[in-house]
Short mmCIF file of C-alpha atoms in Angstrom, two decimals:
data_model
loop_
_atom_site.label_atom_id
_atom_site.label_comp_id
_atom_site.label_asym_id
_atom_site.label_seq_id
_atom_site.Cartn_x
_atom_site.Cartn_y
_atom_site.Cartn_z
CA UNK J 1 -55.19 4.78 -42.67
CA UNK J 2 -53.34 2.02 -44.53
CA UNK J 3 -50.15 4.09 -44.40
CA UNK J 4 -50.70 4.72 -40.70
CA UNK J 5 -50.97 0.97 -40.16
CA UNK J 6 -47.73 0.36 -42.05
CA UNK J 7 -45.94 3.03 -40.00
CA UNK J 8 -47.22 1.51 -36.77
CA UNK J 9 -46.26 -2.03 -37.90
CA UNK J 10 -42.71 -0.91 -38.71
CA UNK J 11 -42.57 0.81 -35.32
CA UNK J 12 -43.74 -2.37 -33.56
CA UNK J 13 -40.94 -4.39 -35.16
CA UNK J 14 -38.33 -1.86 -34.06
CA UNK J 15 -39.88 -1.68 -30.57
CA UNK J 16 -39.53 -5.47 -30.22
CA UNK J 17 -35.85 -5.13 -31.08
CA UNK J 18 -35.43 -2.36 -28.46
CA UNK J 19 -37.25 -4.49 -25.87
CA UNK J 20 -34.83 -7.39 -26.44
CA UNK J 21 -31.94 -4.98 -26.22
CA UNK J 22 -33.19 -3.55 -22.88
CA UNK J 23 -33.76 -7.09 -21.58
CA UNK J 24 -30.28 -8.27 -22.50
CA UNK J 25 -28.74 -5.12 -20.99
CA UNK J 26 -30.62 -5.69 -17.73
CA UNK J 27 -32.30 -2.27 -17.60
CA UNK J 28 -35.91 -1.53 -16.77
CA UNK J 29 -37.13 0.84 -19.51
CA UNK J 30 -39.80 3.32 -18.38
CA UNK J 31 -41.74 5.42 -20.90
CA UNK J 32 -42.64 8.68 -19.09
CA UNK J 33 -45.48 10.59 -20.74
CA UNK J 34 -47.62 13.62 -19.93
CA UNK J 35 -48.67 17.11 -21.02
CA UNK J 36 -46.11 19.87 -21.52
CA UNK J 37 -45.20 21.15 -18.07
CA UNK J 38 -46.91 18.33 -16.17
CA UNK J 39 -43.77 17.68 -14.14
CA UNK J 40 -42.11 14.75 -15.94
CA UNK J 41 -38.56 16.05 -15.56
CA UNK J 42 -39.10 17.06 -11.92
CA UNK J 43 -40.40 13.55 -11.14
CA UNK J 44 -37.24 12.05 -12.67
CA UNK J 45 -35.04 14.50 -10.75
CA UNK J 46 -36.80 13.42 -7.53
CA UNK J 47 -36.45 9.76 -8.49
CA UNK J 48 -32.71 10.27 -9.02
CA UNK J 49 -32.39 11.80 -5.56
CA UNK J 50 -34.29 8.89 -3.99
CA UNK J 51 -32.22 6.20 -5.75
CA UNK J 52 -28.85 7.95 -5.46
CA UNK J 53 -26.13 5.52 -4.42
CA UNK J 54 -28.26 2.40 -4.89
CA UNK J 55 -29.21 2.38 -8.60
CA UNK J 56 -27.62 3.66 -11.79
CA UNK J 57 -30.07 5.73 -13.82
CA UNK J 58 -30.02 6.48 -17.53
CA UNK J 59 -32.38 8.71 -19.46
CA UNK J 60 -33.41 9.80 -22.93
CA UNK J 61 -35.27 13.11 -23.12
CA UNK J 62 -37.43 13.75 -26.19
CA UNK J 63 -38.04 17.32 -27.26
CA UNK J 64 -38.72 19.21 -30.46
CA UNK J 65 -35.63 21.39 -30.43
CA UNK J 66 -33.87 21.91 -27.09
CA UNK J 67 -31.81 19.73 -24.76
CA UNK J 68 -33.05 21.58 -21.65
CA UNK J 69 -34.54 18.45 -20.06
CA UNK J 70 -31.51 16.24 -20.77
CA UNK J 71 -29.31 18.87 -19.13
CA UNK J 72 -31.59 19.03 -16.08
CA UNK J 73 -31.46 15.23 -15.81
CA UNK J 74 -27.66 15.22 -16.16
CA UNK J 75 -27.59 17.79 -13.36
CA UNK J 76 -29.56 15.34 -11.21
CA UNK J 77 -26.93 12.68 -11.79
CA UNK J 78 -28.71 10.73 -14.55
CA UNK J 79 -26.57 9.89 -17.60
CA UNK J 80 -28.77 11.39 -20.32
CA UNK J 81 -29.09 12.00 -24.01
CA UNK J 82 -31.52 14.33 -25.70
CA UNK J 83 -33.56 13.26 -28.74
CA UNK J 84 -34.61 16.14 -31.00
CA UNK J 85 -37.81 15.16 -32.79
CA UNK J 86 -37.93 18.26 -35.02
CA UNK J 87 -41.62 18.61 -35.83
CA UNK J 88 -42.69 15.18 -34.52
CA UNK J 89 -45.04 15.28 -31.53
CA UNK J 90 -43.86 11.95 -30.06
CA UNK J 91 -40.87 9.62 -29.86
CA UNK J 92 -40.81 6.46 -31.96
CA UNK J 93 -38.88 3.23 -31.56
CA UNK J 94 -36.35 4.14 -34.25
CA UNK J 95 -35.37 7.40 -32.51
CA UNK J 96 -34.95 5.52 -29.24
CA UNK J 97 -32.90 2.81 -30.98
CA UNK J 98 -30.39 5.36 -32.27
CA UNK J 99 -30.17 7.33 -29.03
CA UNK J 100 -29.66 4.17 -26.96
CA UNK J 101 -26.65 3.19 -29.05
CA UNK J 102 -25.16 6.59 -28.33
CA UNK J 103 -26.01 6.43 -24.62
CA UNK J 104 -24.65 2.90 -23.94
CA UNK J 105 -26.81 0.87 -21.56
CA UNK J 106 -24.06 -1.18 -19.92
CA UNK J 107 -24.09 -0.85 -16.15
CA UNK J 108 -27.47 0.88 -16.01
CA UNK J 109 -30.38 -0.25 -13.83
CA UNK J 110 -33.14 2.00 -15.17
CA UNK J 111 -33.64 3.70 -18.51
CA UNK J 112 -36.18 6.52 -18.26
CA UNK J 113 -37.48 7.66 -21.64
CA UNK J 114 -39.07 11.08 -21.20
CA UNK J 115 -41.42 11.48 -24.14
CA UNK J 116 -42.44 14.73 -25.87
CA UNK J 117 -45.03 16.63 -23.82
CA UNK J 118 -48.28 15.44 -25.40
CA UNK J 119 -51.28 13.40 -24.18
CA UNK J 120 -52.17 11.95 -27.60
CA UNK J 121 -49.60 10.39 -29.96
CA UNK J 122 -46.98 9.08 -27.49
CA UNK J 123 -49.58 6.57 -26.29
CA UNK J 124 -49.75 4.74 -29.62
CA UNK J 125 -46.03 4.44 -30.42
CA UNK J 126 -44.40 1.54 -28.56
CA UNK J 127 -40.74 2.29 -27.77
CA UNK J 128 -39.88 -1.12 -26.33
CA UNK J 129 -40.46 0.03 -22.73
CA UNK J 130 -41.33 -2.36 -19.91
CA UNK J 131 -43.78 0.09 -18.31
CA UNK J 132 -45.74 3.21 -19.18
CA UNK J 133 -46.06 6.05 -16.67
CA UNK J 134 -48.19 9.17 -17.07
CA UNK J 135 -47.43 12.32 -15.10
CA UNK J 136 -50.61 14.41 -14.74
CA UNK J 137 -50.40 17.72 -12.91
CA UNK J 138 -53.32 18.49 -10.58
CA UNK J 139 -53.38 21.95 -12.19
CA UNK J 140 -54.56 20.41 -15.48
CA UNK J 141 -58.05 19.55 -14.27
CA UNK J 142 -59.69 16.23 -13.41
CA UNK J 143 -61.40 15.82 -16.80
CA UNK J 144 -58.13 14.90 -18.54
CA UNK J 145 -58.46 11.08 -18.21
CA UNK J 146 -61.88 11.30 -19.89
CA UNK J 147 -60.59 13.55 -22.67
CA UNK J 148 -57.39 11.56 -23.41
CA UNK J 149 -58.54 8.00 -22.59
CA UNK J 150 -56.01 6.09 -24.73
CA UNK J 151 -53.10 7.61 -22.83
CA UNK J 152 -54.54 6.80 -19.41
CA UNK J 153 -55.74 3.33 -20.43
CA UNK J 154 -52.17 2.43 -21.42
CA UNK J 155 -50.65 3.75 -18.19
CA UNK J 156 -49.26 1.17 -15.76
CA UNK J 157 -49.05 3.99 -13.22
CA UNK J 158 -50.22 7.61 -12.98
CA UNK J 159 -48.41 10.20 -10.90
CA UNK J 160 -50.64 13.12 -9.86
CA UNK J 161 -47.92 15.73 -9.82
CA UNK J 162 -47.77 19.12 -8.07
CA UNK J 163 -50.19 17.71 -5.46
CA UNK J 164 -48.89 20.33 -3.01
CA UNK J 165 -50.75 22.93 -5.12
CA UNK J 166 -54.19 21.39 -4.43
CA UNK J 167 -54.98 23.79 -1.55
CA UNK J 168 -54.40 26.70 -3.97
CA UNK J 169 -56.91 25.28 -6.49
CA UNK J 170 -60.45 26.05 -5.31
CA UNK J 171 -62.98 23.40 -6.33
CA UNK J 172 -60.36 20.89 -7.50
CA UNK J 173 -60.59 17.65 -5.53
CA UNK J 174 -58.22 14.69 -5.59
CA UNK J 175 -61.23 12.33 -5.59
CA UNK J 176 -62.36 13.70 -8.96
CA UNK J 177 -59.02 12.69 -10.49
CA UNK J 178 -59.29 9.22 -8.97
CA UNK J 179 -62.93 8.79 -10.05
CA UNK J 180 -62.22 9.81 -13.65
CA UNK J 181 -59.13 7.61 -13.85
CA UNK J 182 -61.25 4.67 -12.64
CA UNK J 183 -63.74 5.37 -15.43
CA UNK J 184 -61.14 4.83 -18.19
CA UNK J 185 -58.70 2.36 -16.56
CA UNK J 186 -60.01 -0.71 -14.72
CA UNK J 187 -57.48 -0.74 -11.87
CA UNK J 188 -55.58 2.53 -11.97
CA UNK J 189 -52.38 2.72 -9.93
CA UNK J 190 -52.29 6.37 -8.87
CA UNK J 191 -50.12 8.30 -6.44
CA UNK J 192 -50.19 12.01 -5.64
CA UNK J 193 -46.65 13.37 -5.62
CA UNK J 194 -44.94 16.72 -5.10
CA UNK J 195 -41.63 16.05 -6.81
CA UNK J 196 -40.06 19.45 -6.16
CA UNK J 197 -40.43 18.94 -2.41
CA UNK J 198 -39.80 15.17 -2.68
CA UNK J 199 -43.27 14.55 -1.25
CA UNK J 200 -45.03 11.24 -1.81
CA UNK J 201 -42.39 9.63 -4.03
CA UNK J 202 -41.94 6.48 -1.87
CA UNK J 203 -44.82 4.38 -3.35
CA UNK J 204 -43.60 5.22 -6.85
CA UNK J 205 -40.01 4.23 -6.04
CA UNK J 206 -41.22 1.01 -4.36
CA UNK J 207 -43.31 0.19 -7.42
CA UNK J 208 -40.34 0.77 -9.74
CA UNK J 209 -38.16 -1.48 -7.63
CA UNK J 210 -40.84 -4.19 -7.62
CA UNK J 211 -41.19 -4.02 -11.39
CA UNK J 212 -37.42 -4.30 -11.67
CA UNK J 213 -37.41 -7.35 -9.38
CA UNK J 214 -40.16 -8.96 -11.47
CA UNK J 215 -38.15 -8.50 -14.65
CA UNK J 216 -35.00 -9.87 -13.02
CA UNK J 217 -36.40 -13.40 -13.40
CA UNK J 218 -36.18 -12.90 -17.16
CA UNK J 219 -32.69 -11.47 -16.82
CA UNK J 220 -31.56 -14.45 -14.75
CA UNK J 221 -32.97 -16.75 -17.42
CA UNK J 222 -30.81 -14.88 -19.92
CA UNK J 223 -27.74 -15.46 -17.74
CA UNK J 224 -27.42 -11.84 -16.59
CA UNK J 225 -26.25 -10.57 -13.26
CA UNK J 226 -28.98 -8.58 -11.55
CA UNK P 1 -42.19 13.89 -46.15
CA UNK P 2 -43.69 14.13 -49.63
CA UNK P 3 -46.98 12.76 -48.27
CA UNK P 4 -46.83 15.23 -45.39
CA UNK P 5 -46.44 18.06 -47.90
CA UNK P 6 -49.44 16.82 -49.90
CA UNK P 7 -51.55 16.61 -46.73
CA UNK P 8 -50.54 20.14 -45.74
CA UNK P 9 -51.21 21.49 -49.26
CA UNK P 10 -54.71 19.97 -49.26
CA UNK P 11 -55.29 21.47 -45.82
CA UNK P 12 -54.15 24.92 -47.04
CA UNK P 13 -56.67 24.83 -49.88
CA UNK P 14 -59.49 23.93 -47.51
CA UNK P 15 -58.35 26.57 -45.00
CA UNK P 16 -58.53 29.25 -47.72
CA UNK P 17 -62.12 28.20 -48.39
CA UNK P 18 -62.92 28.41 -44.65
CA UNK P 19 -61.29 31.85 -44.46
CA UNK P 20 -63.48 33.16 -47.29
CA UNK P 21 -66.50 31.64 -45.59
CA UNK P 22 -65.68 33.36 -42.27
CA UNK P 23 -65.09 36.64 -44.09
CA UNK P 24 -68.39 36.53 -45.94
CA UNK P 25 -70.21 35.59 -42.73
CA UNK P 26 -68.67 38.55 -40.91
CA UNK P 27 -67.18 36.55 -38.03
CA UNK P 28 -63.70 36.88 -36.57
CA UNK P 29 -62.32 33.32 -36.37
CA UNK P 30 -59.91 32.73 -33.47
CA UNK P 31 -57.81 29.55 -33.24
CA UNK P 32 -57.27 28.91 -29.51
CA UNK P 33 -54.37 26.55 -28.80
CA UNK P 34 -52.47 25.34 -25.73
CA UNK P 35 -51.48 22.33 -23.64
CA UNK P 36 -54.12 20.06 -22.11
CA UNK P 37 -55.42 21.85 -19.04
CA UNK P 38 -53.79 25.18 -19.83
CA UNK P 39 -57.10 26.99 -19.35
CA UNK P 40 -58.42 27.41 -22.91
CA UNK P 41 -62.05 26.71 -22.05
CA UNK P 42 -61.94 28.89 -18.91
CA UNK P 43 -60.56 31.79 -20.98
CA UNK P 44 -63.46 31.42 -23.42
CA UNK P 45 -65.97 31.23 -20.55
CA UNK P 46 -64.50 34.47 -19.16
CA UNK P 47 -64.57 36.04 -22.63
CA UNK P 48 -68.25 35.14 -22.95
CA UNK P 49 -69.02 36.81 -19.62
CA UNK P 50 -67.13 39.95 -20.67
CA UNK P 51 -68.87 40.23 -24.05
CA UNK P 52 -72.34 39.18 -22.88
CA UNK P 53 -75.03 41.40 -24.35
CA UNK P 54 -72.71 43.10 -26.83
CA UNK P 55 -71.41 40.33 -29.09
CA UNK P 56 -72.71 36.98 -30.29
CA UNK P 57 -70.16 34.22 -29.72
CA UNK P 58 -69.87 30.89 -31.51
CA UNK P 59 -67.42 28.10 -30.78
CA UNK P 60 -66.10 24.78 -32.04
CA UNK P 61 -64.38 22.61 -29.43
CA UNK P 62 -61.97 19.95 -30.66
CA UNK P 63 -61.42 16.89 -28.53
CA UNK P 64 -60.50 13.25 -29.04
CA UNK P 65 -63.67 11.73 -27.65
CA UNK P 66 -65.79 13.89 -25.34
CA UNK P 67 -67.99 16.97 -25.74
CA UNK P 68 -67.16 18.23 -22.22
CA UNK P 69 -65.69 21.53 -23.46
CA UNK P 70 -68.52 22.22 -25.92
CA UNK P 71 -71.00 21.71 -23.09
CA UNK P 72 -69.06 24.08 -20.80
CA UNK P 73 -69.03 26.69 -23.57
CA UNK P 74 -72.78 26.24 -24.17
CA UNK P 75 -73.24 26.75 -20.43
CA UNK P 76 -71.40 30.05 -20.76
CA UNK P 77 -73.84 31.18 -23.45
CA UNK P 78 -71.70 30.39 -26.51
CA UNK P 79 -73.45 28.49 -29.31
CA UNK P 80 -71.06 25.55 -29.65
CA UNK P 81 -70.39 22.34 -31.47
CA UNK P 82 -67.91 19.67 -30.51
CA UNK P 83 -65.51 18.12 -33.05
CA UNK P 84 -64.36 14.60 -32.16
CA UNK P 85 -60.97 14.00 -33.71
CA UNK P 86 -60.75 10.32 -32.72
CA UNK P 87 -57.03 9.65 -32.59
CA UNK P 88 -55.93 12.89 -34.28
CA UNK P 89 -53.92 15.25 -32.06
CA UNK P 90 -55.08 18.45 -33.81
CA UNK P 91 -57.95 19.94 -35.77
CA UNK P 92 -57.66 20.34 -39.54
CA UNK P 93 -59.46 22.64 -41.97
CA UNK P 94 -61.74 19.86 -43.24
CA UNK P 95 -63.04 19.07 -39.74
CA UNK P 96 -63.72 22.76 -39.15
CA UNK P 97 -65.44 23.06 -42.54
CA UNK P 98 -67.92 20.30 -41.68
CA UNK P 99 -68.56 21.53 -38.14
CA UNK P 100 -69.14 25.11 -39.28
CA UNK P 101 -71.86 23.98 -41.68
CA UNK P 102 -73.57 22.28 -38.76
CA UNK P 103 -73.11 25.28 -36.45
CA UNK P 104 -74.36 27.99 -38.88
CA UNK P 105 -72.37 31.22 -38.70
CA UNK P 106 -75.19 33.66 -39.51
CA UNK P 107 -75.55 36.34 -36.85
CA UNK P 108 -72.27 35.51 -35.11
CA UNK P 109 -69.58 38.06 -34.29
CA UNK P 110 -66.80 35.72 -33.13
CA UNK P 111 -66.04 32.09 -33.89
CA UNK P 112 -63.67 30.61 -31.31
CA UNK P 113 -62.08 27.34 -32.44
CA UNK P 114 -60.72 25.58 -29.37
CA UNK P 115 -58.09 23.18 -30.68
CA UNK P 116 -57.07 19.82 -29.19
CA UNK P 117 -54.79 20.31 -26.17
CA UNK P 118 -51.33 20.01 -27.73
CA UNK P 119 -48.39 22.40 -28.23
CA UNK P 120 -47.06 20.74 -31.40
CA UNK P 121 -49.30 19.79 -34.34
CA UNK P 122 -52.10 22.39 -34.05
CA UNK P 123 -49.52 25.07 -34.97
CA UNK P 124 -48.92 23.68 -38.47
CA UNK P 125 -52.52 23.09 -39.59
CA UNK P 126 -54.19 26.28 -40.78
CA UNK P 127 -57.95 26.23 -40.10
CA UNK P 128 -58.79 29.48 -41.89
CA UNK P 129 -58.65 31.53 -38.68
CA UNK P 130 -57.96 35.27 -38.64
CA UNK P 131 -55.81 35.06 -35.49
CA UNK P 132 -53.90 32.48 -33.44
CA UNK P 133 -53.99 32.60 -29.66
CA UNK P 134 -51.98 30.41 -27.29
CA UNK P 135 -53.10 29.88 -23.71
CA UNK P 136 -50.08 28.97 -21.55
CA UNK P 137 -50.64 28.26 -17.87
CA UNK P 138 -48.02 29.69 -15.50
CA UNK P 139 -47.97 26.25 -13.86
CA UNK P 140 -46.38 24.76 -17.01
CA UNK P 141 -42.99 26.41 -16.54
CA UNK P 142 -41.27 29.28 -18.37
CA UNK P 143 -39.21 27.00 -20.65
CA UNK P 144 -42.24 26.12 -22.79
CA UNK P 145 -41.76 28.82 -25.47
CA UNK P 146 -38.19 27.55 -26.03
CA UNK P 147 -39.31 23.91 -26.19
CA UNK P 148 -42.30 24.47 -28.51
CA UNK P 149 -41.07 27.42 -30.59
CA UNK P 150 -43.27 26.88 -33.69
CA UNK P 151 -46.43 27.22 -31.61
CA UNK P 152 -45.32 30.44 -29.93
CA UNK P 153 -43.85 31.93 -33.10
CA UNK P 154 -47.26 31.56 -34.80
CA UNK P 155 -49.16 33.13 -31.91
CA UNK P 156 -50.68 36.58 -32.49
CA UNK P 157 -51.29 36.72 -28.75
CA UNK P 158 -50.33 34.64 -25.70
CA UNK P 159 -52.46 34.50 -22.57
CA UNK P 160 -50.48 33.54 -19.45
CA UNK P 161 -53.33 31.78 -17.69
CA UNK P 162 -53.83 30.95 -14.00
CA UNK P 163 -51.62 33.96 -13.19
CA UNK P 164 -53.29 34.10 -9.75
CA UNK P 165 -51.34 30.92 -8.90
CA UNK P 166 -47.93 32.61 -9.28
CA UNK P 167 -47.56 33.32 -5.54
CA UNK P 168 -48.01 29.56 -4.91
CA UNK P 169 -45.18 28.67 -7.34
CA UNK P 170 -41.83 29.26 -5.64
CA UNK P 171 -39.09 30.29 -8.05
CA UNK P 172 -41.46 30.85 -10.99
CA UNK P 173 -41.28 34.46 -12.21
CA UNK P 174 -43.48 36.19 -14.75
CA UNK P 175 -40.36 37.84 -16.26
CA UNK P 176 -38.97 34.43 -17.21
CA UNK P 177 -42.07 33.74 -19.30
CA UNK P 178 -41.80 37.15 -20.97
CA UNK P 179 -38.05 36.76 -21.62
CA UNK P 180 -38.42 33.32 -23.18
CA UNK P 181 -41.37 34.43 -25.31
CA UNK P 182 -39.26 37.34 -26.57
CA UNK P 183 -36.54 34.87 -27.57
CA UNK P 184 -38.80 32.95 -29.99
CA UNK P 185 -41.26 35.66 -31.11
CA UNK P 186 -40.01 39.09 -32.17
CA UNK P 187 -42.84 41.16 -30.66
CA UNK P 188 -44.86 38.90 -28.43
CA UNK P 189 -48.25 40.21 -27.30
CA UNK P 190 -48.64 38.70 -23.84
CA UNK P 191 -51.14 39.22 -21.04
CA UNK P 192 -51.31 37.47 -17.67
CA UNK P 193 -54.91 36.44 -16.98
CA UNK P 194 -56.83 34.62 -14.27
CA UNK P 195 -59.90 33.58 -16.20
CA UNK P 196 -61.69 31.82 -13.32
CA UNK P 197 -61.70 35.05 -11.32
CA UNK P 198 -62.11 37.22 -14.45
CA UNK P 199 -58.78 38.88 -13.67
CA UNK P 200 -56.81 40.66 -16.38
CA UNK P 201 -59.13 39.86 -19.29
CA UNK P 202 -59.62 43.50 -20.39
CA UNK P 203 -56.51 43.85 -22.63
CA UNK P 204 -57.41 40.56 -24.33
CA UNK P 205 -61.02 41.65 -24.94
CA UNK P 206 -59.84 45.04 -26.23
CA UNK P 207 -57.40 43.32 -28.58
CA UNK P 208 -60.15 41.03 -29.91
CA UNK P 209 -62.44 44.00 -30.54
CA UNK P 210 -59.63 45.86 -32.33
CA UNK P 211 -58.92 42.86 -34.56
CA UNK P 212 -62.62 42.63 -35.32
CA UNK P 213 -62.72 46.34 -36.19
CA UNK P 214 -59.70 45.91 -38.49
CA UNK P 215 -61.38 43.09 -40.36
CA UNK P 216 -64.60 45.06 -40.70
CA UNK P 217 -63.03 47.06 -43.51
CA UNK P 218 -62.88 43.86 -45.52
CA UNK P 219 -66.45 43.05 -44.56
CA UNK P 220 -67.66 46.48 -45.67
CA UNK P 221 -65.87 45.96 -48.99
CA UNK P 222 -67.87 42.75 -49.34
CA UNK P 223 -71.11 44.65 -48.72
CA UNK P 224 -71.72 43.20 -45.26
CA UNK P 225 -73.30 44.89 -42.28
CA UNK P 226 -70.81 45.08 -39.39
#
C-alpha cells in the first residue's frame, strides 16, 4: 500500500507537469476511458468527422501491443501516436509525457487520450487531462456504474455508445443506465450516442466546445492565441 | 519489476495450494474471464440451467464493490460467494483461498471463478484453476484477440457471447473473430453462444464434462469418489 501511494504520488507530479504543458500549448486534453470494445475509437472517429475543418485534433491511443486504434484515428484525420503499455492495464502520466513530445502539440485544439480498455485502473492514474470521459456501450448492461463506481464517479461525461442497438436488446432500458449512473455520480452528464451512424453526437461536441471555451480564459491569461 | 516478480511468485505458491485443494475436493475449477459486460454471468446462469439435476455447481464472483453477480448466480441455483477486490482489477490466489474456505467445496462438481471484468491482469494471476475460459461478446469487435493477446493465448476455450446479436451488427463477421483468435492462439477452441436464449451452449457443456472426466483419473488416484 505504501509503495502504491509512492507510485501514485510520482504520477501526480508528472500529471501536473503534463497539465501545464497542455495549458501552455492551448489544447484541451480529454482522457477517454471505457471497457474493451465499448466504442471509444468509434466515438473519436465520429468526433473527427463532426469537427473536420473547424478544429485540429490530436490523439494518443493506449494499447498493450498493437497500433490498430492509432491507425484508425489517423485514418479519420486525427494526428495520432500509439502508446504500447506492454503488460500495463492503464496509461500513466509518464507514458503520456513521452508520447506527447513525439506527437508535438503545436497547432492542436484537442488532444484525445484513448486509454487502455479497462474500467478499473485508468480511473486512478491522472494523466494531466482537463476532462474525463467514459464510453459505456449499452450492450454491457446497466449494472456497470454500480460495479465500477470509481470510474463513473470520476467521469465528467458518459457516452452511452451503440445506443442504436437498444431495440435489439430485450429487457435493457436506457432509464436503468441513467438511474444507476445517478446512484454513483451526483449530477451525471450522459448522452446516448451511435457513433458509427453519427447519431446523437451533437450534445457531446457542444460540451467539448464549451469546455474548450472555458479553458480559453486560462490560455488568454497565459498570453496564448485561442 | 523485481517487486512484480515477487508478487507473482507468492501468488504461484498460493495457487498451487488452491489447485491441490480443488483436486482433493474433486471439483473442476474454471477461471471465467472477459471484459465488463461480456456476458460471463449469463453464461454461468445458462450453464447452471443445462446442468441442473446432474451436477452440483459452486461459484465465486469477483467484483470491486458489489455482490450483484453472486446474487444472480445464487438465483440460478449455484451456491456462490462474492469476493470484493476493492480497487484491485483482478482476483488473486489468496482471495480465492479465503473465499473457498467460506464457501466449502464438499459435494461440489464444478467451481466457477468469475473474475473481475478485465482483459489484462486476470490473465497473469493463476488462481489454481484447472481451465481458463474467456467470454468475448461479439459486440466488442473482432480486433480484441490482437489487442489483448496474453488473455486469449491463455484461454483453453473462448465463448463468443451474444452471438444472436450478429445480424444487428453491420460489417461484423464471425470469421473475423475466428481468424484473429487463430493469429494469437495456435488451436483456439471457440464456440458462438447466446446464453440468454440458451443457444449454442451444448459444445461448451460437453467440453466441461470431458475436462471433468479427464481430471477424474487424478481424483481416483487420490482415492476420491467421482
